[in-house]
Amino acid sequence: MKTKPDLSFWKLWNLSFGFFGVQIAYALQSANISRIFATLGADPHNLSYFWILPPLMGIIVQPIIGAASDKTWCRFGRRIPYLFVGAAISVLVMCLLPNAGSFGMTVSTAMVFGLISLMFLDTSINMAMQPFKMLVGDMVNEKQKGLAYSIQSFLCNAGSLAGYLFPFIFAMIGISNVAPEGVIPDSVIYSFYIGAAILILCVIYTTAKVKEMPPKEYAEYHGINETEEKGEKTNMLKLLIKAPKAFWTVGLVQFFCWAAFMFMWTYTNGTVAANVFDAPVVERAGTWVLDTTSTQYQEGANWVGVLFAVQAIGSVLWAVVIPRFKNLKIVYALSLILGGVGFISTNFIHDPYLIFVSFLLIGCAWAAMLALPFTILTNALTGGHMGTYLGLFNGTICLPQIIAAALGGLILSLFPTTTGEAAPEAYMLVLAGILLFAGAACVFVIKEKK
């Protein structure tokens, strides 16, 4: 088996540059889905159910894309056709989703429209996102793989930073940040429009700059008998049975990590609006909920974008520190512990600037989650099923999110409330911190392949 040659920094950069645009779309979705559906009239106890769709689509789509792209060879490449089609669909849906309340539909119809749009958005984001991880696995040698995923992590966080800040910036320059009941503010709508434009431009850049290996060359670099590989059918169950131990042990850590971040994406809006901006509450159907038409709520929702941007900055800074550790397990566990401390501290901080510290610490966990699992896993993988395994590995990201989303409303209802107060979403972030501590403990069962 031939050894893959070293690639220049800019070739590594071009491999992942389109990820910047994809991550803007993902950041806009992560920071604004709860806000959009709460504005449309969703009960906070039901918000987590809207979050089931994104990981559900991921767990279905990504293994299919991985397996299909393993067998795809055309003039445009192996992985690139999938990321381009996914990006094109994302652009269309990003122009529709934030307008769910603007077409004169009833509340229930607007909710259904929003859900369908969310389903297509996440399907297409997953379709565009996974090929970038596969491209690194396909084209980068073991020596440079850590650098390649670090570049991808940097671009991921830079895209997140932009996506999180767009609504806040638009509100600052005078675009309306409030709207009539059931209508999404213009600051959010315009953010999705700009994000869609950047996404398609970034993906066009990657498709123009990256030339994937032809089948014969790929086979030589990956130790594949091309004739046998063409006749071999992909059986995902058999591949799972034969998966390296790193697949399952890293997956255990992933379970706790991604459940924690699902709670963050779902409940940070309510936490910040209530604890930091003192948003008023109203009674709706016998339940006290935050008044989503209030200035305090919408200002708090914009500030969540700023906090998520701070998290991205913390992630970028910590990503520089991670390679300095020789022991991957030590830095992985330390990162998750710091993130757990950040989550728990959000329950005790009521100052809009002091809470930056919490999200800088959360960014440490996010940096580790983006880079280390894929470094450990791809080092343990060989052969022609790289894409399929990475698609299946996405189940360790999606499944915990589905479980967390399904149980979120039930768990939230267990926390005590008093008359005239909204449900204590902040306790869900404390639970997220505890989950990260559990993930840190599980790091030490990971079976690495050197």
PDB file of C-alpha atoms in Angstrom, residues 11 18 20 63 150 165 195 213 263 275 288 345 347-348 370 387 419:
ATOM      1  CA  LYS A  11      -4.450  22.195  -0.062  1.00  0.00           C
ATOM      2  CA  GLY A  18     -16.621  24.893   2.264  1.00  0.00           C
ATOM      3  CA  PHE A  20     -17.102  27.368   6.867  1.00  0.00           C
ATOM      4  CA  PRO A  63     -24.776   6.482   6.753  1.00  0.00           C
ATOM      5  CA  SER A 150      -7.624  21.137  13.299  1.00  0.00           C
ATOM      6  CA  LEU A 165     -23.485  36.918  15.565  1.00  0.00           C
ATOM      7  CA  GLY A 195     -25.893  32.706   5.598  1.00  0.00           C
ATOM      8  CA  MET A 213      -8.205  10.879  -6.318  1.00  0.00           C
ATOM      9  CA  PHE A 263     -29.861  20.572  26.157  1.00  0.00           C
ATOM     10  CA  ASN A 275     -31.850  34.717  34.353  1.00  0.00           C
ATOM     11  CA  TRP A 288     -46.424  30.254  32.882  1.00  0.00           C
ATOM     12  CA  SER A 345     -21.928  27.935  36.310  1.00  0.00           C
ATOM     13  CA  ASN A 347     -27.200  28.718  36.785  1.00  0.00           C
ATOM     14  CA  PHE A 348     -25.397  31.091  39.145  1.00  0.00           C
ATOM     15  CA  LEU A 370     -14.979  18.356  16.952  1.00  0.00           C
ATOM     16  CA  GLY A 387     -17.251   6.924   4.297  1.00  0.00           C
ATOM     17  CA  THR A 419     -46.762  30.782  40.308  1.00  0.00           C
TER      18      THR A 419
END
